[in-house]
Amino acid sequence: MFRILVINPGSTSTKLAIFEDEECKVSQTIYHDASELSKYAHLFDQYEFRKKALLEFLEKSGYSPNDFSAVVGRGGLVRPIPSGTYEVDETMLEELRQAKYGEHASNLGAVLAHEIAKLAGVKAYIVDPVVVDEMWDVARLSGHPELERRSIFHALNQKAVARRAAAELGKSYEDVNLIVVHMGGGISIGAHMKGRVVDVNNALDGDGPFTPERSGTLPLTQLIDLCFSGKYSKEWVLKRIKGNGGLMAYLGTNSAAAVQERISKGDREAELVYRAMAFKIAKWIGKMAAALKGEVDAIVLTGGIAYDQRYMVPWLKDYVSFIAPVLVYPGGDEEKALALGVLRVLRGEEVSKNYKEEAEKWQRTKSS
């Protein structure tokens, strides 16, 4: 039996869990008050604060660092790397401490995991960070060499549900072609070909369908005109693309559940906007089907919006069922996905990867 501590820091919370093999024995979401977090000028300044909460969780749960076979943290904004389970090393830690590739709460995951693992004398890992990049070279070209498409998506949950779907189909992940659609505050749609995400929209920076709070791909010339109109700042425009776009811009809410409630009460505007979001998602599924040359074993819907069996899921099935069977796995159990990634390594089913080596190999391959 392997006991694994899982650490998943978010912008206003820290999710913690203890797994014994595949079974979650203890879990807790610690919410951090915004006024408390506002005391810290930089994200990494929160380290001691989050570490204290983590140690209190262990004490209250009756565990000490010595009780664990391994510790895993949510992977943060690191260099582009292939999918897999990575051992935390000094190169990764230094880059995360410096926020070399951007600041995000998930950057603290690897650093906190390393601290606890060091106390226990075991290894710390990350699994499938958001910057996993397995895209084909042809998928990177946007139409202009100064604007390269980037792979930023819900890699952890997409990979986890893809493995689950493959098992349901009686195959291994490396033997199937899937289109995986993660629908939450951001929406990412990936073409999974034989264990590799060969194309995916950048779910963070304005690529893909519009979402509860992001604008997605916009009419380019109109966007340029708006930017140079002299009416708006760069910050204002960026906020409209990420934060105040999508459902938020059209309907004044980023809650899909609230929109569903409005539709149920006869709100025709809410229905139009929500249907338009489904329409955009369906078109991107079609794009990924083309990337896979029509050879699709299943379309997988996941994320919080996949709970919507009244509107979104039926609408999407109506649009795309002709491509392949649609499988639905609502939500996104990131803690379990992290634990399973480490468990595969501990059981010898998978070999952990070296971050520095894989990042440098990725760069050499891309440059060649």
Coordinates of N, CA, C and O in Angstrom, one line a residue, residues 66-237:
N66 N 6.3 11.7 7.9 CA 7.0 10.4 7.8 C 6.0 9.3 7.4 O 6.4 8.1 7.1
D67 N 4.7 9.6 7.3 CA 3.7 8.5 7.0 C 3.5 8.3 5.5 O 2.8 7.5 5.1
F68 N 4.2 9.1 4.7 CA 3.9 9.1 3.2 C 5.0 8.4 2.4 O 6.2 8.5 2.7
S69 N 4.5 7.8 1.4 CA 5.4 7.1 0.4 C 5.9 8.1 -0.6 O 7.0 7.9 -1.2
A70 N 5.1 9.2 -0.9 CA 5.5 10.2 -1.8 C 4.6 11.4 -1.6 O 3.5 11.3 -1.0
V71 N 5.0 12.6 -2.1 CA 4.1 13.8 -2.0 C 4.0 14.4 -3.4 O 5.0 14.4 -4.2
V72 N 2.8 14.8 -3.8 CA 2.7 15.4 -5.1 C 2.0 16.7 -5.0 O 1.0 16.9 -4.2
G73 N 2.5 17.7 -5.8 CA 1.9 19.0 -5.9 C 1.4 19.3 -7.2 O 1.8 18.7 -8.2
R74 N 0.4 20.2 -7.3 CA -0.1 20.6 -8.6 C 1.0 21.3 -9.4 O 1.7 22.2 -8.9
G75 N 1.2 20.9 -10.6 CA 2.2 21.5 -11.5 C 1.8 23.0 -11.8 O 0.7 23.2 -12.2
G76 N 2.8 23.9 -11.7 CA 2.5 25.3 -12.0 C 3.0 25.7 -13.4 O 3.1 24.9 -14.3
L77 N 3.3 27.0 -13.5 CA 3.7 27.6 -14.8 C 5.2 27.3 -15.0 O 6.1 28.1 -14.5
V78 N 5.6 26.2 -15.6 CA 7.0 25.9 -15.8 C 7.2 25.9 -17.3 O 6.4 26.4 -18.1
R79 N 8.3 25.4 -17.8 CA 8.6 25.4 -19.2 C 7.7 24.4 -19.9 O 7.3 23.4 -19.3
P80 N 7.4 24.6 -21.2 CA 6.7 23.5 -21.9 C 7.3 22.2 -21.8 O 8.6 22.1 -22.1
I81 N 6.6 21.1 -21.5 CA 7.1 19.8 -21.4 C 6.0 18.8 -21.8 O 4.9 19.1 -21.8
P82 N 6.5 17.6 -22.2 CA 5.5 16.5 -22.5 C 4.7 16.1 -21.3 O 5.1 16.3 -20.1
S83 N 3.6 15.4 -21.5 CA 2.8 14.9 -20.4 C 3.6 13.9 -19.6 O 4.5 13.2 -20.1
G84 N 3.2 13.7 -18.3 CA 3.9 12.7 -17.5 C 4.0 13.1 -16.0 O 3.5 14.2 -15.6
T85 N 4.6 12.3 -15.2 CA 4.8 12.5 -13.8 C 6.3 12.9 -13.7 O 7.2 12.2 -14.1
Y86 N 6.6 14.1 -13.1 CA 7.9 14.6 -13.0 C 8.4 14.7 -11.6 O 7.6 15.2 -10.7
E87 N 9.6 14.3 -11.3 CA 10.2 14.4 -10.0 C 10.6 15.9 -9.8 O 11.2 16.5 -10.7
V88 N 10.2 16.5 -8.7 CA 10.6 17.9 -8.4 C 12.1 18.0 -8.2 O 12.7 17.2 -7.4
D89 N 12.8 18.9 -8.9 CA 14.2 19.1 -8.8 C 14.5 20.5 -8.6 O 13.6 21.4 -8.6
E90 N 15.8 20.8 -8.4 CA 16.2 22.2 -8.0 C 15.9 23.2 -9.1 O 15.6 24.3 -8.9
T91 N 16.1 22.7 -10.4 CA 15.8 23.6 -11.5 C 14.4 24.1 -11.5 O 14.0 25.2 -11.7
M92 N 13.5 23.1 -11.3 CA 12.0 23.4 -11.3 C 11.7 24.3 -10.1 O 11.0 25.3 -10.3
L93 N 12.2 24.0 -9.0 CA 12.0 24.8 -7.8 C 12.4 26.3 -8.0 O 11.7 27.2 -7.6
E94 N 13.6 26.5 -8.5 CA 14.1 27.8 -8.7 C 13.3 28.6 -9.7 O 13.0 29.8 -9.5
E95 N 12.9 28.0 -10.7 CA 12.1 28.7 -11.7 C 10.7 29.1 -11.2 O 10.2 30.1 -11.5
L96 N 10.1 28.2 -10.3 CA 8.8 28.5 -9.7 C 8.9 29.6 -8.7 O 8.1 30.5 -8.6
R97 N 10.0 29.6 -7.9 CA 10.2 30.6 -6.9 C 10.3 32.0 -7.5 O 9.9 33.0 -7.0
Q98 N 11.0 32.0 -8.7 CA 11.2 33.3 -9.4 C 10.0 33.7 -10.3 O 10.0 34.7 -10.8
A99 N 9.0 32.7 -10.4 CA 7.9 32.9 -11.3 C 8.4 33.3 -12.7 O 7.9 34.2 -13.3
K100 N 9.4 32.5 -13.1 CA 10.1 32.8 -14.4 C 9.1 32.7 -15.6 O 9.3 33.5 -16.6
Y101 N 8.1 31.9 -15.5 CA 7.2 31.7 -16.6 C 5.8 32.2 -16.3 O 4.8 31.8 -16.9
G102 N 5.7 33.0 -15.2 CA 4.4 33.5 -14.8 C 4.0 33.2 -13.4 O 4.4 32.2 -12.9
E103 N 3.2 34.0 -12.8 CA 2.7 33.8 -11.4 C 1.4 33.1 -11.4 O 0.4 33.5 -12.1
H104 N 1.2 32.1 -10.7 CA -0.1 31.4 -10.5 C 0.1 30.6 -9.2 O 1.1 30.1 -8.8
A105 N -1.1 30.5 -8.5 CA -1.1 29.8 -7.2 C -0.5 28.4 -7.3 O 0.1 27.9 -6.3
S106 N -0.8 27.7 -8.4 CA -0.3 26.4 -8.6 C 1.2 26.3 -8.5 O 1.8 25.2 -8.3
N107 N 1.9 27.4 -8.7 CA 3.4 27.4 -8.6 C 3.8 26.9 -7.2 O 4.9 26.4 -7.1
L108 N 3.0 27.1 -6.2 CA 3.4 26.7 -4.9 C 3.3 25.2 -4.6 O 3.8 24.7 -3.7
G109 N 2.6 24.5 -5.5 CA 2.3 23.1 -5.3 C 3.6 22.3 -5.2 O 3.8 21.5 -4.2
A110 N 4.5 22.5 -6.2 CA 5.8 21.7 -6.2 C 6.7 22.1 -5.0 O 7.3 21.2 -4.4
V111 N 6.7 23.4 -4.7 CA 7.5 23.8 -3.6 C 7.1 23.3 -2.2 O 7.9 22.8 -1.4
L112 N 5.8 23.3 -2.0 CA 5.2 22.7 -0.8 C 5.4 21.2 -0.7 O 5.8 20.7 0.3
A113 N 5.2 20.6 -1.8 CA 5.4 19.1 -1.9 C 6.9 18.8 -1.6 O 7.2 17.8 -0.9
H114 N 7.8 19.5 -2.2 CA 9.2 19.3 -1.9 C 9.6 19.4 -0.4 O 10.3 18.6 0.1
E115 N 9.0 20.4 0.2 CA 9.3 20.7 1.6 C 8.8 19.5 2.5 O 9.6 19.0 3.4
I116 N 7.6 19.0 2.3 CA 7.1 17.9 3.1 C 7.9 16.6 2.7 O 8.2 15.8 3.6
A117 N 8.1 16.4 1.5 CA 8.9 15.2 1.0 C 10.3 15.1 1.6 O 10.7 14.0 2.0
K118 N 10.9 16.3 1.8 CA 12.2 16.4 2.4 C 12.2 15.9 3.8 O 13.1 15.2 4.3
L119 N 11.1 16.4 4.5 CA 11.0 15.9 5.9 C 10.8 14.4 6.1 O 11.2 13.8 7.0
A120 N 10.1 13.9 5.1 CA 9.8 12.4 5.1 C 10.9 11.6 4.5 O 10.8 10.3 4.7
G121 N 11.8 12.2 3.8 CA 12.8 11.4 3.1 C 12.3 10.6 1.9 O 12.8 9.6 1.6
V122 N 11.3 11.2 1.3 CA 10.8 10.6 0.1 C 10.8 11.6 -1.1 O 11.3 12.7 -0.9
K123 N 10.3 11.2 -2.2 CA 10.4 12.1 -3.4 C 9.1 12.9 -3.6 O 8.0 12.5 -3.2
A124 N 9.2 14.1 -4.2 CA 8.1 14.9 -4.5 C 7.9 14.9 -6.0 O 8.9 14.9 -6.8
Y125 N 6.7 15.1 -6.4 CA 6.4 15.0 -7.9 C 5.4 16.1 -8.3 O 4.6 16.7 -7.4
I126 N 5.3 16.4 -9.6 CA 4.1 17.1 -10.2 C 3.6 16.2 -11.3 O 4.4 15.3 -11.8
V127 N 2.4 16.4 -11.7 CA 1.8 15.6 -12.8 C 1.1 16.5 -13.8 O 0.2 17.3 -13.4
D128 N 1.4 16.4 -15.0 CA 0.7 17.0 -16.1 C 0.3 18.5 -15.8 O -0.9 18.8 -15.7
P129 N 1.3 19.4 -15.7 CA 1.0 20.8 -15.5 C 0.2 21.4 -16.7 O 0.2 20.8 -17.8
V130 N -0.3 22.6 -16.6 CA -1.1 23.2 -17.6 C -0.3 23.5 -18.9 O -0.9 23.7 -19.9
V131 N 1.0 23.5 -18.8 CA 1.8 23.8 -20.0 C 2.3 22.6 -20.7 O 3.2 22.7 -21.6
V132 N 1.7 21.4 -20.4 CA 2.0 20.3 -21.2 C 1.9 20.6 -22.7 O 0.9 21.1 -23.1
D133 N 2.9 20.3 -23.5 CA 2.9 20.6 -24.9 C 3.4 19.4 -25.7 O 4.5 19.0 -25.7
E134 N 2.4 18.8 -26.4 CA 2.7 17.6 -27.3 C 2.1 17.9 -28.7 O 1.9 17.0 -29.5
M135 N 1.9 19.2 -29.0 CA 1.3 19.6 -30.3 C 2.2 19.3 -31.5 O 3.4 19.4 -31.4
W136 N 1.5 18.9 -32.6 CA 2.3 18.8 -33.8 C 2.8 20.2 -34.2 O 2.2 21.2 -33.9
D137 N 3.9 20.2 -34.9 CA 4.5 21.5 -35.4 C 3.5 22.2 -36.3 O 3.4 23.5 -36.2
V138 N 2.7 21.5 -37.1 CA 1.8 22.2 -38.0 C 0.7 22.9 -37.2 O 0.1 23.9 -37.7
A139 N 0.4 22.4 -36.0 CA -0.6 23.0 -35.1 C -0.2 24.3 -34.5 O -1.0 25.1 -34.0
R140 N 1.1 24.5 -34.4 CA 1.7 25.7 -33.8 C 1.6 27.0 -34.6 O 1.5 28.1 -34.1
L141 N 1.6 26.8 -36.0 CA 1.5 28.0 -36.8 C 0.2 28.6 -36.8 O -0.8 27.9 -37.1
S142 N 0.1 29.9 -36.6 CA -1.1 30.6 -36.4 C -1.5 31.3 -37.7 O -2.7 31.6 -38.0
G143 N -0.5 31.6 -38.6 CA -0.8 32.4 -39.7 C 0.2 33.5 -39.8 O 0.4 34.2 -40.9
H144 N 0.9 33.7 -38.7 CA 2.0 34.7 -38.7 C 3.1 34.3 -37.7 O 2.8 33.9 -36.6
P145 N 4.4 34.3 -38.2 CA 5.5 33.8 -37.4 C 5.7 34.5 -36.0 O 6.3 33.9 -35.1
E146 N 5.2 35.7 -35.9 CA 5.3 36.4 -34.6 C 4.2 36.0 -33.6 O 4.3 36.5 -32.4
L147 N 3.3 35.3 -34.0 CA 2.1 34.9 -33.2 C 1.9 33.4 -33.2 O 1.1 32.8 -33.9
E148 N 2.8 32.7 -32.4 CA 2.7 31.2 -32.4 C 1.6 30.7 -31.5 O 1.4 31.3 -30.4
R149 N 0.9 29.7 -31.9 CA -0.1 29.1 -31.0 C 0.6 28.4 -29.9 O 1.6 27.7 -30.1
R150 N 0.0 28.5 -28.7 CA 0.7 27.9 -27.5 C -0.3 26.8 -26.9 O -1.5 27.0 -26.9
S151 N 0.3 25.8 -26.3 CA -0.5 24.7 -25.6 C -0.6 25.1 -24.1 O 0.3 24.9 -23.3
I152 N -1.7 25.6 -23.7 CA -2.1 25.8 -22.3 C -3.5 25.4 -22.1 O -4.4 25.9 -22.7
F153 N -3.7 24.3 -21.4 CA -5.0 23.7 -21.2 C -5.1 22.9 -19.9 O -4.1 22.8 -19.2
H154 N -6.3 22.3 -19.7 CA -6.5 21.5 -18.5 C -5.9 20.1 -18.7 O -6.6 19.1 -18.7
A155 N -4.6 20.1 -18.8 CA -3.9 18.8 -19.1 C -4.1 17.7 -18.0 O -4.3 16.6 -18.4
L156 N -4.1 18.1 -16.8 CA -4.3 17.1 -15.7 C -5.6 16.4 -15.8 O -5.6 15.1 -15.9
N157 N -6.7 17.1 -15.9 CA -8.0 16.5 -16.0 C -8.2 15.8 -17.4 O -8.8 14.7 -17.5
Q158 N -7.8 16.5 -18.4 CA -8.0 15.9 -19.8 C -7.3 14.5 -19.9 O -7.9 13.6 -20.4
K159 N -6.0 14.4 -19.4 CA -5.3 13.2 -19.4 C -6.0 12.1 -18.6 O -6.1 10.9 -18.9
A160 N -6.5 12.5 -17.4 CA -7.1 11.6 -16.5 C -8.4 11.0 -17.0 O -8.6 9.8 -17.0
V161 N -9.2 11.8 -17.6 CA -10.5 11.3 -18.1 C -10.3 10.6 -19.4 O -11.0 9.7 -19.8
A162 N -9.2 10.9 -20.2 CA -8.9 10.2 -21.4 C -8.5 8.8 -21.1 O -8.9 7.8 -21.8
R163 N -7.7 8.6 -20.0 CA -7.4 7.2 -19.6 C -8.6 6.5 -19.1 O -8.8 5.3 -19.4
R164 N -9.5 7.2 -18.4 CA -10.8 6.5 -18.0 C -11.6 6.1 -19.1 O -12.2 5.0 -19.2
A165 N -11.7 7.0 -20.1 CA -12.5 6.7 -21.3 C -11.9 5.5 -22.1 O -12.7 4.6 -22.6
A166 N -10.6 5.5 -22.2 CA -10.0 4.4 -22.9 C -10.2 3.0 -22.2 O -10.5 2.0 -22.9
A167 N -10.2 3.1 -20.9 CA -10.5 1.8 -20.1 C -11.9 1.4 -20.4 O -12.2 0.2 -20.5
E168 N -12.8 2.4 -20.4 CA -14.3 2.0 -20.7 C -14.4 1.4 -22.0 O -15.3 0.6 -22.2
L169 N -13.6 1.8 -23.0 CA -13.6 1.3 -24.3 C -12.9 0.0 -24.4 O -12.8 -0.6 -25.5
G170 N -12.3 -0.5 -23.3 CA -11.5 -1.7 -23.3 C -10.2 -1.6 -24.0 O -9.6 -2.7 -24.4
K171 N -9.6 -0.4 -24.0 CA -8.3 -0.2 -24.6 C -7.4 0.6 -23.7 O -7.8 1.1 -22.7
S172 N -6.1 0.7 -24.1 CA -5.2 1.6 -23.4 C -5.3 3.0 -24.0 O -5.7 3.1 -25.2
Y173 N -4.9 4.0 -23.2 CA -4.9 5.4 -23.7 C -4.0 5.5 -24.9 O -4.4 6.3 -25.8
E174 N -3.0 4.7 -25.0 CA -2.0 4.8 -26.1 C -2.6 4.2 -27.4 O -2.0 4.2 -28.5
D175 N -3.8 3.5 -27.3 CA -4.3 2.9 -28.5 C -5.6 3.5 -29.0 O -6.3 2.9 -29.9
V176 N -6.0 4.7 -28.5 CA -7.2 5.3 -28.9 C -7.0 6.7 -29.4 O -6.0 7.4 -29.1
N177 N -8.0 7.2 -30.2 CA -8.1 8.6 -30.5 C -9.3 9.2 -29.9 O -10.4 8.7 -30.1
L178 N -9.1 10.3 -29.1 CA -10.2 10.9 -28.4 C -10.2 12.4 -28.6 O -9.2 13.0 -28.8
I179 N -11.4 13.0 -28.5 CA -11.6 14.4 -28.4 C -12.1 14.7 -27.0 O -13.2 14.2 -26.6
V180 N -11.3 15.4 -26.2 CA -11.6 15.7 -24.8 C -12.0 17.1 -24.6 O -11.2 18.0 -25.0
V181 N -13.2 17.4 -24.0 CA -13.7 18.7 -23.9 C -13.8 19.0 -22.4 O -14.7 18.5 -21.7
H182 N -12.9 19.9 -21.8 CA -13.1 20.3 -20.4 C -13.8 21.6 -20.4 O -13.4 22.6 -21.0
M183 N -15.0 21.6 -19.7 CA -15.8 22.8 -19.7 C -16.0 23.3 -18.3 O -16.7 22.7 -17.4
G184 N -15.3 24.4 -18.0 CA -15.4 25.1 -16.7 C -15.3 26.6 -16.9 O -15.9 27.1 -17.9
G185 N -14.7 27.3 -16.0 CA -14.5 28.7 -16.2 C -13.7 29.0 -17.5 O -14.0 30.0 -18.3
G186 N -12.8 28.1 -17.9 CA -12.1 28.0 -19.2 C -12.5 26.8 -19.8 O -12.9 25.8 -19.2
I187 N -12.5 26.7 -21.2 CA -12.9 25.5 -21.9 C -11.7 25.2 -22.8 O -11.3 26.0 -23.6
S188 N -11.2 23.9 -22.7 CA -10.2 23.4 -23.5 C -10.6 22.2 -24.3 O -11.3 21.3 -23.7
I189 N -10.3 22.1 -25.6 CA -10.7 21.0 -26.4 C -9.5 20.4 -27.1 O -8.8 21.1 -27.9
G190 N -9.2 19.2 -26.7 CA -7.9 18.6 -27.2 C -8.1 17.4 -28.0 O -9.0 16.6 -27.8
A191 N -7.3 17.2 -29.1 CA -7.3 16.1 -29.9 C -6.2 15.1 -29.4 O -5.0 15.4 -29.5
H192 N -6.6 14.0 -28.8 CA -5.7 13.0 -28.2 C -5.5 11.9 -29.2 O -6.4 11.1 -29.5
M193 N -4.3 11.8 -29.8 CA -4.0 10.7 -30.7 C -3.0 9.8 -30.1 O -1.8 10.1 -29.9
K194 N -3.5 8.6 -29.8 CA -2.6 7.5 -29.3 C -1.7 8.0 -28.2 O -0.5 7.8 -28.1
G195 N -2.3 8.7 -27.2 CA -1.6 9.1 -26.0 C -1.0 10.4 -26.0 O -0.2 10.8 -25.1
R196 N -1.2 11.2 -27.1 CA -0.5 12.5 -27.3 C -1.6 13.5 -27.7 O -2.4 13.2 -28.6
V197 N -1.5 14.7 -27.0 CA -2.5 15.8 -27.4 C -1.8 16.6 -28.5 O -1.1 17.5 -28.3
V198 N -2.2 16.2 -29.8 CA -1.6 16.7 -30.9 C -2.0 18.1 -31.3 O -1.4 18.9 -32.1
D199 N -3.2 18.5 -30.8 CA -3.7 19.9 -31.0 C -4.7 20.2 -29.9 O -5.4 19.4 -29.4
V200 N -4.7 21.5 -29.5 CA -5.6 22.0 -28.4 C -5.6 23.5 -28.4 O -4.6 24.1 -28.8
N201 N -6.8 24.0 -28.1 CA -6.8 25.5 -28.0 C -6.1 26.0 -26.7 O -6.1 25.3 -25.7
N202 N -5.6 27.2 -26.8 CA -5.0 27.8 -25.6 C -6.2 28.4 -24.8 O -6.8 29.4 -25.0
A203 N -6.5 27.6 -23.7 CA -7.7 27.9 -22.9 C -7.6 29.1 -22.0 O -8.5 29.6 -21.5
L204 N -6.4 29.6 -21.9 CA -6.1 30.7 -21.0 C -6.1 32.1 -21.7 O -6.6 33.1 -21.2
D205 N -5.6 32.1 -22.9 CA -5.2 33.4 -23.5 C -6.0 33.8 -24.8 O -5.5 34.4 -25.7
G206 N -7.3 33.4 -24.9 CA -8.1 33.9 -25.9 C -8.2 33.1 -27.2 O -8.3 33.6 -28.3
D207 N -8.2 31.8 -27.1 CA -8.3 30.9 -28.2 C -9.4 29.9 -27.9 O -9.5 29.3 -26.8
G208 N -10.2 29.6 -28.9 CA -11.3 28.6 -28.7 C -12.7 29.2 -28.6 O -12.9 30.4 -28.9
P209 N -13.6 28.4 -28.1 CA -15.0 28.9 -27.9 C -15.0 29.9 -26.7 O -14.1 29.9 -25.9
F210 N -16.1 30.7 -26.7 CA -16.2 31.6 -25.5 C -16.7 30.7 -24.4 O -17.2 29.6 -24.5
T211 N -16.5 31.2 -23.1 CA -16.6 30.4 -21.9 C -17.4 31.2 -20.9 O -17.8 32.3 -21.2
P212 N -17.7 30.7 -19.7 CA -18.4 31.5 -18.7 C -17.7 32.9 -18.5 O -18.4 33.8 -18.1
E213 N -16.4 33.0 -18.6 CA -15.7 34.3 -18.3 C -14.6 34.7 -19.3 O -14.0 35.7 -19.1
R214 N -14.5 33.9 -20.4 CA -13.5 34.3 -21.4 C -14.1 34.4 -22.8 O -15.0 33.7 -23.1
S215 N -13.5 35.3 -23.6 CA -14.1 35.7 -24.9 C -13.9 34.6 -25.9 O -14.6 34.6 -26.9
G216 N -12.8 33.8 -25.8 CA -12.4 32.9 -26.9 C -11.9 33.7 -28.1 O -11.6 34.9 -28.0
T217 N -11.9 33.0 -29.2 CA -11.4 33.6 -30.5 C -12.4 34.7 -30.9 O -13.6 34.5 -31.1
L218 N -11.8 35.9 -31.2 CA -12.6 37.1 -31.6 C -12.4 37.5 -33.0 O -11.3 37.2 -33.6
P219 N -13.3 38.3 -33.7 CA -13.0 38.8 -35.0 C -11.8 39.7 -34.9 O -11.8 40.8 -34.2
L220 N -10.7 39.4 -35.6 CA -9.4 40.0 -35.4 C -9.4 41.5 -35.7 O -8.9 42.3 -34.9
T221 N -9.9 41.9 -36.9 CA -9.8 43.3 -37.3 C -10.6 44.2 -36.4 O -10.2 45.3 -36.0
Q222 N -11.8 43.7 -36.0 CA -12.6 44.4 -35.0 C -11.9 44.6 -33.7 O -12.0 45.7 -33.1
L223 N -11.2 43.6 -33.3 CA -10.5 43.7 -32.0 C -9.3 44.7 -32.1 O -9.1 45.5 -31.2
I224 N -8.6 44.7 -33.3 CA -7.6 45.7 -33.5 C -8.1 47.1 -33.5 O -7.5 48.0 -32.9
D225 N -9.3 47.3 -34.2 CA -9.9 48.6 -34.2 C -10.2 49.1 -32.7 O -10.0 50.2 -32.4
L226 N -10.8 48.1 -32.0 CA -11.1 48.5 -30.6 C -9.9 48.9 -29.8 O -9.9 49.9 -29.0
C227 N -8.8 48.1 -30.0 CA -7.5 48.4 -29.2 C -6.9 49.7 -29.5 O -6.3 50.4 -28.7
F228 N -7.1 50.2 -30.8 CA -6.5 51.4 -31.2 C -7.5 52.6 -31.3 O -7.2 53.6 -31.8
S229 N -8.7 52.4 -30.7 CA -9.7 53.4 -30.7 C -9.3 54.6 -29.8 O -9.9 55.7 -29.9
G230 N -8.4 54.3 -28.9 CA -8.0 55.4 -27.9 C -9.0 55.4 -26.7 O -8.8 56.2 -25.8
K231 N -10.0 54.6 -26.7 CA -11.0 54.6 -25.6 C -10.6 53.7 -24.4 O -11.1 53.9 -23.3
Y232 N -9.8 52.7 -24.7 CA -9.6 51.7 -23.7 C -8.1 51.5 -23.4 O -7.2 51.6 -24.3
S233 N -7.8 51.1 -22.2 CA -6.4 50.7 -21.9 C -6.1 49.3 -22.2 O -7.1 48.5 -22.4
K234 N -4.9 48.9 -22.2 CA -4.5 47.5 -22.5 C -5.1 46.6 -21.4 O -5.6 45.5 -21.7
E235 N -5.1 47.1 -20.1 CA -5.6 46.3 -19.0 C -7.1 46.0 -19.2 O -7.6 45.0 -18.9
W236 N -7.8 47.1 -19.7 CA -9.3 47.0 -19.9 C -9.6 45.9 -21.0 O -10.4 45.0 -20.8
V237 N -8.8 45.9 -22.0 CA -9.0 45.0 -23.1 C -8.7 43.5 -22.7 O -9.5 42.6 -22.9

